[in-house]
Structures are given as C-alpha cells and as structure tokens.
CSV table of C-alpha atoms in Angstrom, one decimal:
chain,number,residue,atom,x,y,z
A,1,MET,CA,34.5,10.1,78.2
A,2,ALA,CA,36.2,12.3,75.6
A,3,GLU,CA,36.3,10.0,72.6
A,4,LEU,CA,37.4,10.5,68.9
A,5,LEU,CA,36.8,7.8,66.4
A,6,ILE,CA,38.8,7.9,63.2
A,7,VAL,CA,36.9,6.0,60.7
A,8,GLY,CA,37.9,4.6,57.3
A,9,LEU,CA,34.8,4.6,55.0
A,10,GLY,CA,36.1,2.2,52.3
A,11,PRO,CA,36.1,3.0,48.6
A,12,GLY,CA,32.9,4.9,48.1
A,13,ASN,CA,29.6,3.3,48.9
A,14,ALA,CA,28.0,2.1,52.2
A,15,ALA,CA,28.3,-1.6,51.2
A,16,CYS,CA,32.0,-1.3,51.3
A,17,MET,CA,32.1,-0.1,54.9
A,18,THR,CA,32.7,-2.5,57.8
A,19,GLY,CA,30.1,-3.1,60.5
A,20,GLU,CA,32.6,-1.4,62.9
A,21,ALA,CA,32.7,1.7,60.8
A,22,LEU,CA,28.9,1.8,60.5
A,23,ALA,CA,28.6,1.4,64.4
A,24,ALA,CA,31.2,4.2,64.8
A,25,LEU,CA,29.1,6.6,62.8
A,26,GLU,CA,26.0,5.6,64.8
A,27,LYS,CA,27.8,6.2,68.1
A,28,ALA,CA,29.3,9.5,67.2
A,29,GLU,CA,27.4,12.7,68.2
A,30,VAL,CA,29.1,14.8,65.6
A,31,ILE,CA,30.9,13.8,62.4
A,32,CYS,CA,33.9,15.6,60.8
A,33,GLY,CA,35.4,15.2,57.4
A,34,TYR,CA,36.2,16.4,54.0
A,35,THR,CA,33.3,17.9,52.1
A,36,GLY,CA,33.9,15.5,49.3
A,37,TYR,CA,32.8,12.6,51.5
A,38,LEU,CA,29.7,14.2,53.0
A,39,ASP,CA,27.4,13.0,50.2
A,40,GLN,CA,28.8,9.5,50.6
A,41,ILE,CA,27.6,9.2,54.2
A,42,ALA,CA,24.7,11.7,54.4
A,43,ALA,CA,22.1,9.1,54.2
A,44,LEU,CA,23.8,7.1,57.1
A,45,ILE,CA,23.8,10.0,59.6
A,46,PRO,CA,20.4,11.7,59.3
A,47,GLY,CA,20.1,14.5,61.7
A,48,LYS,CA,23.6,14.4,63.0
A,49,GLU,CA,25.7,17.4,63.5
A,50,THR,CA,28.5,17.7,61.0
A,51,PHE,CA,31.7,19.7,60.5
A,52,PHE,CA,33.0,19.4,57.0
A,53,THR,CA,35.9,21.4,55.5
A,54,PRO,CA,37.3,21.6,52.0
A,55,MET,CA,40.6,20.0,50.9
A,56,LYS,CA,43.9,21.4,52.3
A,57,GLN,CA,42.3,22.1,55.7
A,58,GLU,CA,43.2,18.7,57.1
A,59,LEU,CA,44.9,19.9,60.2
A,60,GLU,CA,42.0,22.3,61.0
A,61,ARG,CA,39.6,19.4,60.6
A,62,CYS,CA,41.8,17.2,63.0
A,63,ARG,CA,42.1,19.9,65.6
A,64,HIS,CA,38.3,20.6,65.5
A,65,ALA,CA,37.5,16.9,65.9
A,66,LEU,CA,39.9,16.7,68.9
A,67,MET,CA,38.5,19.8,70.4
A,68,LEU,CA,34.9,18.4,70.1
A,69,ALA,CA,36.0,15.2,71.8
A,70,GLN,CA,37.8,17.1,74.5
A,71,SER,CA,34.6,19.0,75.2
A,72,GLY,CA,33.0,15.7,76.1
A,73,ARG,CA,31.1,14.8,72.9
A,74,THR,CA,31.8,11.6,71.0
A,75,ALA,CA,33.2,12.7,67.7
A,76,ALA,CA,34.0,10.8,64.5
A,77,LEU,CA,36.5,11.9,61.8
A,78,VAL,CA,35.8,10.2,58.5
A,79,CYS,CA,38.3,9.3,55.8
A,80,SER,CA,37.9,7.7,52.4
A,81,GLY,CA,39.4,4.2,52.2
A,82,ASP,CA,41.4,3.4,55.3
A,83,ALA,CA,42.0,6.0,58.0
A,84,GLY,CA,45.6,5.0,58.3
A,85,VAL,CA,46.8,5.0,54.7
A,86,TYR,CA,47.5,8.6,53.8
A,87,GLY,CA,44.6,9.4,56.0
A,88,MET,CA,43.8,11.5,59.1
A,89,ALA,CA,44.9,8.8,61.8
A,90,SER,CA,48.5,9.9,61.6
A,91,PRO,CA,48.1,13.7,62.0
A,92,VAL,CA,45.5,13.2,64.7
A,93,LEU,CA,47.9,11.0,66.7
A,94,GLU,CA,50.6,13.7,66.2
A,95,LEU,CA,48.2,16.4,67.6
A,96,LEU,CA,46.8,14.2,70.4
A,97,PRO,CA,49.4,15.0,73.1
A,98,ASP,CA,48.0,18.6,73.1
A,99,TYR,CA,44.4,17.3,73.9
A,100,GLU,CA,44.6,15.8,77.3
A,101,GLY,CA,42.0,13.3,78.2
A,102,VAL,CA,40.9,12.5,74.6
A,103,GLU,CA,40.8,8.7,73.8
A,104,VAL,CA,41.3,8.0,70.1
A,105,GLU,CA,40.1,4.8,68.4
A,106,ILE,CA,41.0,4.0,64.8
A,107,VAL,CA,38.6,2.0,62.7
A,108,ALA,CA,40.3,0.4,59.6
A,109,GLY,CA,38.7,0.4,56.2
A,110,VAL,CA,39.3,-1.0,52.7
A,111,THR,CA,41.9,1.2,51.0
A,112,ALA,CA,41.9,1.9,47.3
A,113,ALA,CA,45.0,-0.5,46.9
A,114,LEU,CA,42.7,-3.4,47.9
A,115,SER,CA,39.4,-2.3,46.3
A,116,GLY,CA,41.1,-1.3,43.1
A,117,ALA,CA,43.0,-4.6,43.0
A,118,ALA,CA,39.7,-6.6,43.4
A,119,LEU,CA,38.3,-4.6,40.6
A,120,LEU,CA,41.2,-5.4,38.3
A,121,GLY,CA,41.9,-9.0,39.3
A,122,ALA,CA,44.6,-9.9,41.8
A,123,PRO,CA,47.6,-7.7,41.1
A,124,LEU,CA,48.6,-7.7,44.8
A,125,GLY,CA,48.7,-11.5,45.2
A,126,HIS,CA,52.4,-11.2,46.3
A,127,ASP,CA,54.6,-8.6,47.9
A,128,PHE,CA,53.8,-5.0,47.0
A,129,CYS,CA,54.5,-1.3,47.7
A,130,VAL,CA,52.2,1.6,48.0
A,131,ILE,CA,53.6,5.0,46.9
A,132,SER,CA,51.9,8.4,46.7
A,133,LEU,CA,53.0,10.6,43.8
A,134,SER,CA,51.8,13.8,45.5
A,135,ASP,CA,54.7,16.1,46.3
A,136,LEU,CA,52.6,18.5,48.3
A,137,LEU,CA,53.9,17.1,51.5
A,138,THR,CA,56.9,14.9,50.3
A,139,PRO,CA,60.0,16.1,48.4
A,140,TRP,CA,60.0,14.7,44.8
A,141,GLU,CA,63.5,13.2,45.4
A,142,ILE,CA,62.1,10.9,48.1
A,143,ILE,CA,59.2,9.8,45.8
A,144,GLU,CA,61.8,9.1,43.1
A,145,LYS,CA,64.1,7.2,45.4
A,146,ARG,CA,61.1,5.0,46.5
A,147,LEU,CA,60.1,4.3,42.9
A,148,GLN,CA,63.6,3.3,42.1
A,149,SER,CA,63.9,1.0,45.2
A,150,ALA,CA,60.4,-0.5,44.5
A,151,ALA,CA,61.6,-1.3,40.9
A,152,GLU,CA,64.8,-2.9,42.2
A,153,GLY,CA,63.0,-5.0,44.6
A,154,ASP,CA,60.6,-6.2,41.8
A,155,PHE,CA,57.5,-5.3,43.8
A,156,ALA,CA,54.1,-4.9,42.4
A,157,ILE,CA,53.4,-1.1,42.9
A,158,VAL,CA,50.3,0.8,43.7
A,159,LEU,CA,50.4,4.5,43.0
A,160,TYR,CA,48.0,6.9,44.9
A,161,ASN,CA,47.5,10.5,43.7
A,162,PRO,CA,49.0,9.8,40.3
A,163,SER,CA,48.3,13.3,39.1
A,164,SER,CA,46.2,16.4,39.6
A,165,ARG,CA,45.6,19.5,37.7
A,166,LYS,CA,48.7,21.1,39.2
A,167,ARG,CA,50.8,17.9,38.8
A,168,SER,CA,50.3,16.7,35.3
A,169,GLY,CA,53.3,14.7,34.1
A,170,TYR,CA,54.1,13.1,37.4
A,171,LEU,CA,52.8,9.6,36.3
A,172,GLN,CA,55.0,9.9,33.2
A,173,ARG,CA,58.1,10.8,35.3
A,174,ALA,CA,57.3,7.8,37.6
A,175,CYS,CA,56.9,5.4,34.7
A,176,ASP,CA,60.2,6.6,33.2
A,177,ILE,CA,61.9,5.7,36.5
A,178,LEU,CA,60.3,2.3,36.4
A,179,LEU,CA,61.1,1.8,32.7
A,180,ARG,CA,64.8,1.9,33.5
A,181,THR,CA,64.6,-1.6,35.0
A,182,ARG,CA,61.1,-2.9,34.1
A,183,SER,CA,60.0,-3.9,30.6
A,184,ALA,CA,57.6,-1.6,28.7
A,185,GLU,CA,55.4,-4.7,28.3
A,186,THR,CA,54.9,-5.1,32.1
A,187,PRO,CA,51.2,-5.5,32.7
A,188,CYS,CA,49.6,-2.6,34.5
A,189,GLY,CA,46.0,-1.5,35.4
A,190,VAL,CA,44.1,1.7,36.3
A,191,ALA,CA,41.0,1.9,38.5
A,192,ARG,CA,38.9,5.0,38.6
A,193,ASN,CA,36.0,6.0,40.8
A,194,ILE,CA,36.2,2.8,42.7
A,195,GLY,CA,32.9,1.8,44.2
A,196,ARG,CA,31.2,5.0,42.9
A,197,PRO,CA,29.1,6.0,39.9
A,198,GLY,CA,31.4,6.1,36.9
A,199,GLN,CA,33.6,3.2,38.1
A,200,GLU,CA,36.1,2.3,35.4
A,201,LYS,CA,39.0,0.0,34.9
A,202,GLN,CA,41.6,-0.4,32.2
A,203,LEU,CA,44.4,-3.0,31.6
A,204,LEU,CA,47.4,-1.7,29.7
A,205,THR,CA,51.2,-2.0,29.5
A,206,LEU,CA,53.7,0.1,31.4
A,207,GLY,CA,54.7,1.7,28.1
A,208,ARG,CA,51.1,2.7,27.4
A,209,LEU,CA,50.5,3.8,31.1
A,210,ARG,CA,53.3,6.3,30.7
A,211,ASP,CA,51.1,8.3,28.2
A,212,THR,CA,47.8,7.8,29.9
A,213,GLU,CA,45.9,10.7,31.5
A,214,THR,CA,44.9,10.1,35.1
A,215,ASP,CA,43.3,12.2,37.8
A,216,MET,CA,42.9,12.3,41.6
A,217,PHE,CA,40.2,9.7,41.5
A,218,THR,CA,42.5,7.2,39.8
A,219,THR,CA,44.6,4.5,41.5
A,220,VAL,CA,47.3,2.9,39.4
A,221,PHE,CA,48.7,-0.7,39.5
A,222,ILE,CA,52.1,-1.6,38.1
A,223,GLY,CA,52.9,-5.4,37.8
A,224,SER,CA,56.0,-7.1,39.1
A,225,GLY,CA,58.1,-9.4,37.0
A,226,THR,CA,55.6,-12.2,37.5
A,227,THR,CA,52.4,-10.3,37.0
A,228,ARG,CA,50.4,-11.4,34.0
A,229,GLN,CA,47.2,-10.5,32.2
A,230,ILE,CA,44.8,-13.6,32.4
A,231,GLY,CA,41.3,-13.5,31.0
A,232,GLY,CA,41.1,-9.7,31.0
A,233,ARG,CA,42.5,-9.5,34.6
A,234,LEU,CA,45.7,-8.4,36.2
A,235,VAL,CA,47.2,-11.3,38.2
A,236,THR,CA,50.3,-11.6,40.3
A,237,PRO,CA,50.7,-15.3,41.1
A,238,ARG,CA,51.3,-16.3,44.7
A,239,GLY,CA,53.6,-19.1,43.5
A,240,TYR,CA,51.4,-22.1,43.6
A,241,SER,CA,52.2,-24.7,40.8
A,242,VAL,CA,48.9,-24.1,39.0
B,1,MET,CA,24.7,-18.3,36.0
B,2,ALA,CA,27.9,-20.0,37.2
B,3,GLU,CA,29.3,-17.7,39.8
B,4,LEU,CA,32.1,-17.8,42.3
B,5,LEU,CA,32.6,-15.1,44.9
B,6,ILE,CA,36.0,-14.7,46.5
B,7,VAL,CA,35.4,-13.0,49.7
B,8,GLY,CA,37.8,-11.3,52.1
B,9,LEU,CA,36.5,-11.7,55.7
B,10,GLY,CA,38.7,-9.1,57.3
B,11,PRO,CA,40.8,-9.6,60.4
B,12,GLY,CA,38.7,-12.0,62.4
B,13,ASN,CA,35.3,-11.0,63.6
B,14,ALA,CA,32.0,-10.3,61.8
B,15,ALA,CA,32.1,-6.6,62.7
B,16,CYS,CA,35.2,-6.2,60.6
B,17,MET,CA,33.5,-7.6,57.5
B,18,THR,CA,32.1,-5.2,54.8
B,19,GLY,CA,28.4,-5.2,54.0
B,20,GLU,CA,29.4,-6.5,50.5
B,21,ALA,CA,31.2,-9.5,52.1
B,22,LEU,CA,28.1,-10.4,54.3
B,23,ALA,CA,25.9,-10.1,51.3
B,24,ALA,CA,28.1,-12.5,49.3
B,25,LEU,CA,28.0,-15.1,52.1
B,26,GLU,CA,24.2,-14.7,52.2
B,27,LYS,CA,24.0,-15.1,48.4
B,28,ALA,CA,26.2,-18.2,48.2
B,29,GLU,CA,24.7,-21.6,48.2
B,30,VAL,CA,27.9,-23.3,49.2
B,31,ILE,CA,30.9,-21.9,51.1
B,32,CYS,CA,34.5,-23.0,50.7
B,33,GLY,CA,37.5,-22.1,52.8
B,34,TYR,CA,40.3,-23.1,55.1
B,35,THR,CA,39.1,-25.0,58.2
B,36,GLY,CA,40.7,-22.3,60.4
B,37,TYR,CA,38.2,-19.7,59.3
B,38,LEU,CA,35.0,-21.9,59.6
B,39,ASP,CA,34.5,-21.0,63.3
B,40,GLN,CA,34.8,-17.3,62.4
B,41,ILE,CA,31.8,-17.4,60.0
B,42,ALA,CA,29.8,-20.4,61.2
B,43,ALA,CA,27.2,-18.2,63.0
B,44,LEU,CA,26.7,-16.2,59.7
B,45,ILE,CA,25.9,-19.1,57.5
B,46,PRO,CA,23.5,-21.3,59.4
B,47,GLY,CA,22.4,-24.4,57.5
B,48,LYS,CA,24.7,-23.6,54.4
B,49,GLU,CA,26.7,-26.4,52.8
B,50,THR,CA,30.4,-26.0,53.4
B,51,PHE,CA,33.6,-27.4,51.9
B,52,PHE,CA,36.5,-26.6,54.2
B,53,THR,CA,40.0,-28.1,53.8
B,54,PRO,CA,43.2,-27.8,56.0
B,55,MET,CA,46.2,-25.7,55.2
B,56,LYS,CA,48.4,-26.5,52.2
B,57,GLN,CA,45.3,-27.7,50.2
B,58,GLU,CA,44.8,-24.2,48.7
B,59,LEU,CA,44.7,-25.4,45.1
B,60,GLU,CA,42.3,-28.2,45.8
B,61,ARG,CA,40.0,-25.8,47.6
B,62,CYS,CA,40.2,-23.3,44.6
B,63,ARG,CA,39.4,-26.1,42.1
B,64,HIS,CA,36.5,-27.4,44.2
B,65,ALA,CA,35.0,-23.9,44.4
B,66,LEU,CA,35.4,-23.4,40.6
B,67,MET,CA,33.9,-26.8,40.0
B,68,LEU,CA,30.9,-26.1,42.2
B,69,ALA,CA,30.3,-22.8,40.4
B,70,GLN,CA,30.6,-24.5,37.0
B,71,SER,CA,28.0,-27.0,38.1
B,72,GLY,CA,25.6,-24.1,38.4
B,73,ARG,CA,25.7,-23.3,42.1
B,74,THR,CA,26.6,-20.0,43.5
B,75,ALA,CA,29.8,-20.6,45.5
B,76,ALA,CA,31.8,-18.4,47.8
B,77,LEU,CA,35.5,-19.0,48.6
B,78,VAL,CA,36.4,-17.2,51.9
B,79,CYS,CA,39.8,-15.8,52.8
B,80,SER,CA,41.0,-14.1,56.0
B,81,GLY,CA,41.8,-10.4,55.6
B,82,ASP,CA,41.6,-9.4,51.9
B,83,ALA,CA,41.1,-12.0,49.2
B,84,GLY,CA,43.7,-10.4,47.0
B,85,VAL,CA,46.7,-10.1,49.5
B,86,TYR,CA,48.4,-13.5,49.6
B,87,GLY,CA,44.8,-14.8,49.3
B,88,MET,CA,42.9,-17.1,47.0
B,89,ALA,CA,42.0,-14.5,44.3
B,90,SER,CA,45.2,-15.0,42.4
B,91,PRO,CA,45.3,-18.8,42.2
B,92,VAL,CA,41.6,-18.8,41.3
B,93,LEU,CA,42.1,-16.4,38.4
B,94,GLU,CA,45.1,-18.5,37.3
B,95,LEU,CA,43.0,-21.6,37.2
B,96,LEU,CA,39.9,-19.9,35.8
B,97,PRO,CA,40.6,-20.4,32.1
B,98,ASP,CA,40.1,-24.2,32.7
B,99,TYR,CA,36.5,-23.6,34.0
B,100,GLU,CA,34.5,-22.2,31.0
B,101,GLY,CA,31.4,-20.2,31.9
B,102,VAL,CA,32.4,-19.4,35.4
B,103,GLU,CA,32.1,-15.7,36.5
B,104,VAL,CA,34.4,-14.7,39.3
B,105,GLU,CA,33.7,-11.7,41.5
B,106,ILE,CA,36.2,-10.5,44.1
B,107,VAL,CA,35.0,-8.9,47.3
B,108,ALA,CA,37.8,-6.9,49.0
B,109,GLY,CA,38.4,-7.0,52.8
B,110,VAL,CA,40.5,-5.3,55.5
B,111,THR,CA,43.9,-7.1,55.3
B,112,ALA,CA,46.1,-7.4,58.4
B,113,ALA,CA,48.4,-4.5,57.3
B,114,LEU,CA,45.5,-2.2,57.8
B,115,SER,CA,43.8,-3.7,60.9
B,116,GLY,CA,47.2,-4.2,62.6
B,117,ALA,CA,48.1,-0.6,61.8
B,118,ALA,CA,44.9,0.7,63.3
B,119,LEU,CA,45.6,-1.3,66.5
B,120,LEU,CA,49.2,0.1,66.8
B,121,GLY,CA,48.5,3.6,65.7
B,122,ALA,CA,49.2,4.9,62.2
B,123,PRO,CA,52.5,3.3,61.0
B,124,LEU,CA,51.3,3.3,57.4
B,125,GLY,CA,50.5,7.0,57.2
B,126,HIS,CA,53.0,7.3,54.4
B,127,ASP,CA,54.5,5.0,51.7
B,128,PHE,CA,54.9,1.3,52.7
B,129,CYS,CA,55.7,-2.2,51.5
B,130,VAL,CA,54.2,-5.5,52.3
B,131,ILE,CA,56.4,-8.5,52.4
B,132,SER,CA,55.7,-12.2,53.3
B,133,LEU,CA,58.6,-14.0,55.1
B,134,SER,CA,57.3,-17.4,54.1
B,135,ASP,CA,59.6,-19.2,51.7
B,136,LEU,CA,57.2,-22.0,51.1
B,137,LEU,CA,56.4,-20.6,47.7
B,138,THR,CA,59.1,-17.9,47.2
B,139,PRO,CA,62.8,-18.4,47.1
B,140,TRP,CA,64.5,-16.8,50.2
B,141,GLU,CA,66.8,-14.8,47.9
B,142,ILE,CA,63.8,-12.9,46.5
B,143,ILE,CA,62.5,-12.2,50.0
B,144,GLU,CA,66.0,-10.9,51.0
B,145,LYS,CA,66.3,-8.8,47.9
B,146,ARG,CA,62.9,-7.2,48.6
B,147,LEU,CA,63.8,-6.5,52.3
B,148,GLN,CA,67.0,-4.9,51.1
B,149,SER,CA,65.2,-2.7,48.5
B,150,ALA,CA,62.5,-1.7,51.0
B,151,ALA,CA,65.2,-0.6,53.4
B,152,GLU,CA,67.0,1.4,50.7
B,153,GLY,CA,63.7,3.1,49.8
B,154,ASP,CA,63.1,4.0,53.4
B,155,PHE,CA,59.6,2.5,53.3
B,156,ALA,CA,57.6,1.5,56.4
B,157,ILE,CA,57.5,-2.3,56.1
B,158,VAL,CA,54.7,-4.8,57.0
B,159,LEU,CA,55.9,-8.4,57.4
B,160,TYR,CA,53.3,-11.2,56.9
B,161,ASN,CA,54.1,-14.7,58.1
B,162,PRO,CA,57.1,-13.6,60.1
B,163,SER,CA,57.7,-17.2,61.4
B,164,SER,CA,56.2,-20.6,61.9
B,165,ARG,CA,57.3,-23.7,63.7
B,166,LYS,CA,59.3,-24.7,60.7
B,167,ARG,CA,60.7,-21.3,60.0
B,168,SER,CA,62.0,-20.0,63.4
B,169,GLY,CA,64.8,-17.5,62.8
B,170,TYR,CA,63.3,-15.9,59.6
B,171,LEU,CA,62.3,-12.7,61.4
B,172,GLN,CA,65.8,-12.5,62.9
B,173,ARG,CA,67.4,-12.8,59.4
B,174,ALA,CA,65.0,-10.2,58.1
B,175,CYS,CA,65.8,-7.8,60.9
B,176,ASP,CA,69.6,-8.3,60.3
B,177,ILE,CA,69.1,-7.2,56.7
B,178,LEU,CA,67.2,-4.1,57.7
B,179,LEU,CA,69.7,-3.3,60.4
B,180,ARG,CA,72.4,-2.9,57.7
B,181,THR,CA,70.8,0.4,56.8
B,182,ARG,CA,68.2,1.2,59.5
B,183,SER,CA,69.0,2.1,63.1
B,184,ALA,CA,68.4,-0.4,65.9
B,185,GLU,CA,66.3,2.3,67.5
B,186,THR,CA,63.8,2.3,64.6
B,187,PRO,CA,60.3,2.2,66.2
B,188,CYS,CA,58.5,-1.1,65.4
B,189,GLY,CA,55.3,-2.8,66.4
B,190,VAL,CA,53.8,-6.3,66.6
B,191,ALA,CA,50.1,-7.1,66.4
B,192,ARG,CA,48.8,-10.6,67.2
B,193,ASN,CA,45.4,-12.3,66.8
B,194,ILE,CA,44.0,-9.0,65.4
B,195,GLY,CA,40.2,-8.8,65.9
B,196,ARG,CA,40.2,-12.2,67.7
B,197,PRO,CA,40.2,-13.3,71.3
B,198,GLY,CA,43.7,-12.9,72.7
B,199,GLN,CA,44.4,-9.8,70.7
B,200,GLU,CA,47.8,-8.3,71.6
B,201,LYS,CA,50.0,-5.5,70.6
B,202,GLN,CA,53.5,-4.4,71.4
B,203,LEU,CA,55.8,-1.5,70.6
B,204,LEU,CA,59.5,-2.1,70.4
B,205,THR,CA,62.6,-1.1,68.6
B,206,LEU,CA,64.1,-2.9,65.6
B,207,GLY,CA,66.9,-4.1,67.8
B,208,ARG,CA,64.5,-5.7,70.2
B,209,LEU,CA,62.3,-7.0,67.4
B,210,ARG,CA,65.2,-9.1,66.1
B,211,ASP,CA,65.0,-11.2,69.3
B,212,THR,CA,61.3,-11.4,69.6
B,213,GLU,CA,59.3,-14.6,69.1
B,214,THR,CA,56.5,-14.4,66.7
B,215,ASP,CA,54.0,-17.0,65.2
B,216,MET,CA,51.8,-17.3,62.2
B,217,PHE,CA,49.1,-15.1,63.9
B,218,THR,CA,51.5,-12.1,64.2
B,219,THR,CA,51.9,-9.2,61.8
B,220,VAL,CA,55.1,-7.1,62.2
B,221,PHE,CA,55.4,-3.4,61.5
B,222,ILE,CA,58.8,-1.8,61.0
B,223,GLY,CA,59.0,2.0,60.9
B,224,SER,CA,60.6,4.2,58.2
B,225,GLY,CA,63.0,6.9,59.0
B,226,THR,CA,60.2,9.2,60.0
B,227,THR,CA,58.2,6.8,62.1
B,228,ARG,CA,58.0,7.8,65.8
B,229,GLN,CA,56.4,6.5,69.0
B,230,ILE,CA,53.9,9.0,70.2
B,231,GLY,CA,51.8,8.4,73.3
B,232,GLY,CA,52.2,4.6,73.2
B,233,ARG,CA,51.4,4.4,69.5
B,234,LEU,CA,53.4,4.0,66.3
B,235,VAL,CA,53.0,6.9,63.9
B,236,THR,CA,54.5,7.6,60.5
B,237,PRO,CA,53.7,11.3,59.8
B,238,ARG,CA,52.1,12.2,56.5
B,239,GLY,CA,54.1,15.3,56.4
B,240,TYR,CA,51.8,18.0,57.6
B,241,SER,CA,53.5,20.8,59.7
B,242,VAL,CA,51.9,19.7,63.0
C-alpha cells in the first residue's frame, strides 16, 4: 500500500508527542520534514532514511513525500505542533489528487496554542481565535480584518508567527488594532521555545505587549474581556461561580 | 510537596495521549475526574485510588483534587481533550488562591478541534475560531455575538457542544447566524466519537448542517471562504500556490 503519514510532533520534545505519533515514526520507512525539526526527532528514528529541506521549500517537501509514498514506501511527513494548524496537512491534501493510489493519514499533535496556554495558565478556558501574523501567504488586509473581528467578538486570541526578521512591527500593528476596542490593561502572555531548551514565559498587559520584541519561536496570547491574572498565571474563566 | 497535575487525555484512547500525560497518571497517587472518562483510563491506572464525579459537579471535583494535593498527596485531575480548552485548568486556577502551598502543573492534550480536524482532513489549515454553543455558563447573546464576529472575520469555525437533549435547535440557530454572511454551499464537517468506538465523520454543506442532528459527542467544523472539499476531505488552504 502507498501510504503517507502526516505527523504532528507537538511542541518540541518527545514527551509531548502522542503514542500515535511515535508509532507513525516507527512505522515509516522514510521521514520527511523541515531541517529545523530533524534534531528534535533524530534520536527517535535511528538509521531511518530522511529527506529534510530548509524553510520555504514546503511544497517541494510535500511533493517528495507523496512521490515516495506512491513509489510504494511508507513515508512520514513531520510537522511541529499539529499537522493541521498552519501545517503540511492542508498542502498535501491539495496536492493529493495528482498522486493516484496514495493513502494519507493525519496524526494530530499538540499545537502551540495548547502547549503555550498550559505554560501560561488557562487563557483558552473559553472561546478563542487563532490568527497567524505572517503575510507571506496571506494579504495583510485579511489579517487585519480578522484581528478586528476577533476583537469585536471578545475572543481570547492566540497569535502565531508574531514577527520575524523581515516582519518587525507586525505585532505592534496587531496590538494597535486590538487597542481600538480592548483596554491597554488587558492581560496578555508570551510563550517562547515551548517544550525546548530556553523555554520562557512572560505575563504582561496589551499596552506593554505592543512594545515587546518577539521572534518566530514565540506564541502570543491576548486575553478576552474576562481574562485575569491570578497567582502569576493567565486565566480565562469558563464561567463557573467560583 | 503538595502537587496537583491537570491532565488532558486527548480525544479518547490511550494512543492519543502524550508521553507527559501518561507519566503524570503514573506519578499521581490519586486520580480525579468525570465518571465518563474513568473507563478510558482504567487500564492505565490499575490499583490507583480514584475520585470520579458525574457531570455538573465540576467545582466539587476541582476542590476535592486541590484538597487532596494540599493534604500532601500527588493528585491528578483528568480532562478529555486538552485540560485548558473548556476544561478544568481554568476553574482550578481560579480556586487555587484558597489552597496555600499547592503547586499546579498543567499537561496539554489534543483537543477535539485538532483530532476532529485530522479525521476530516485539514479544515484548520488557516486562521480559526473555537466556540462552544453551550449556554449553561455563557449567556446566549455572547455566543451569538461571537458567531457573528467569526463569520465577519471569515474564520474557519469549530463548534463544541453543538447540542444536547436540553438544547436541541442550538446548532440550527448558530447556522442561521452564519448563513447571513456565509453561503449555504460552504463546506462543513461533523466528527463524532473521535478516537472512540463508533467514530464517525460526515462532510456536508452549511445549508445541510443546519438541519443535521448532533449530540454532545459531536464536534462541528464550518469552512471559511477558502475551505474546499477535496477527495472526500475538508481542506482550508494555507495559501501556497499549489
């Protein structure tokens, strides 16, 4: 059978992977992914053939994994966090009609919204939105519109890709949009290198977040109208009468 | 040390748990949770003391777990999916200031938005919102406002608790709100009993979803303006030029 497994690795260490994800790596004969994740799983796949490519070669990686599967080998394509959230599951499924006979299975993982939330407290205890600030593949007007709508709906908000070397100032622009309707005192949090060496967290206000430096290893959490800071943690109540 | 571990079990079988979650159950001397999850983990905790309570006794369960930890025993409070998404992490952190000396650690898990998405394809490949339709703890007007904002922002939307015996018709009301701005042909999906016996999935349009029966074991996915049905799967493109 021609099989491709798309595997979410979780936030950054083997203990955060599911049993299903570990079993998928074991089953696969060849493992594909982004070079940045190879170290994370090298110890789990001793002796396996690998095909790792740098950033911005996502489609090439997907096509190669599909081609390997079509040639009759069981392939795995690994993603950080969850394979479905800004991951490789969606481009692979878009390409799949060109690769007859390939069966795709997607193995979910813990995305940074969940692992970062656990590190900071419980900011996602009620309704929330996940928005990427990267405009590499999305026009900035759409990102801006979504930030505006998320603010109007009083959602807790998780921001992926808050900035990079080429996109400094994006988090500031996002905060400015949210500050139109949300108080500068809104509790926020920042999680960095989740589950990896150098893991960091910080609680701060939306006003302070605006002037905070972030990078591509940072996930940002912005509280809703009910989010509070309790005992050094960020908490969005579910609504129980505590 | 007085320690309480709040553990997300993932969607419903041990293979979907992380290594960290398994280790937490092993470490704990006493396990607390909702009776509905006891079967799911019984085989993993042979001989352990348990404290399981029925639904609607969430705060009692949290207080008991905190009390056990304060008495010096390592306790775990288990939640289906992720502990932070509509789970017990937030009420525990709200109660924590009353339990001096208790250290809380939160172990993230795969929430139904992620496991259901993997089952259906990749509906969360771009920005998305998670909204619960339960008005047990949230006024319906807030839910309605969030649905409206999510529609305006053209988010893919995941609905938790789409209905229950006492809340039939809620999904219909939600769809009617979305249909004001989103086409009746919008691709949608339904996942039921994810990771459990009787697992089911269905792809359908927003127009059809409106008249579909769901229950409390169902998670609903509503596509954004770019979501498509490809090869029997629900896919929201990330934006690559495929």
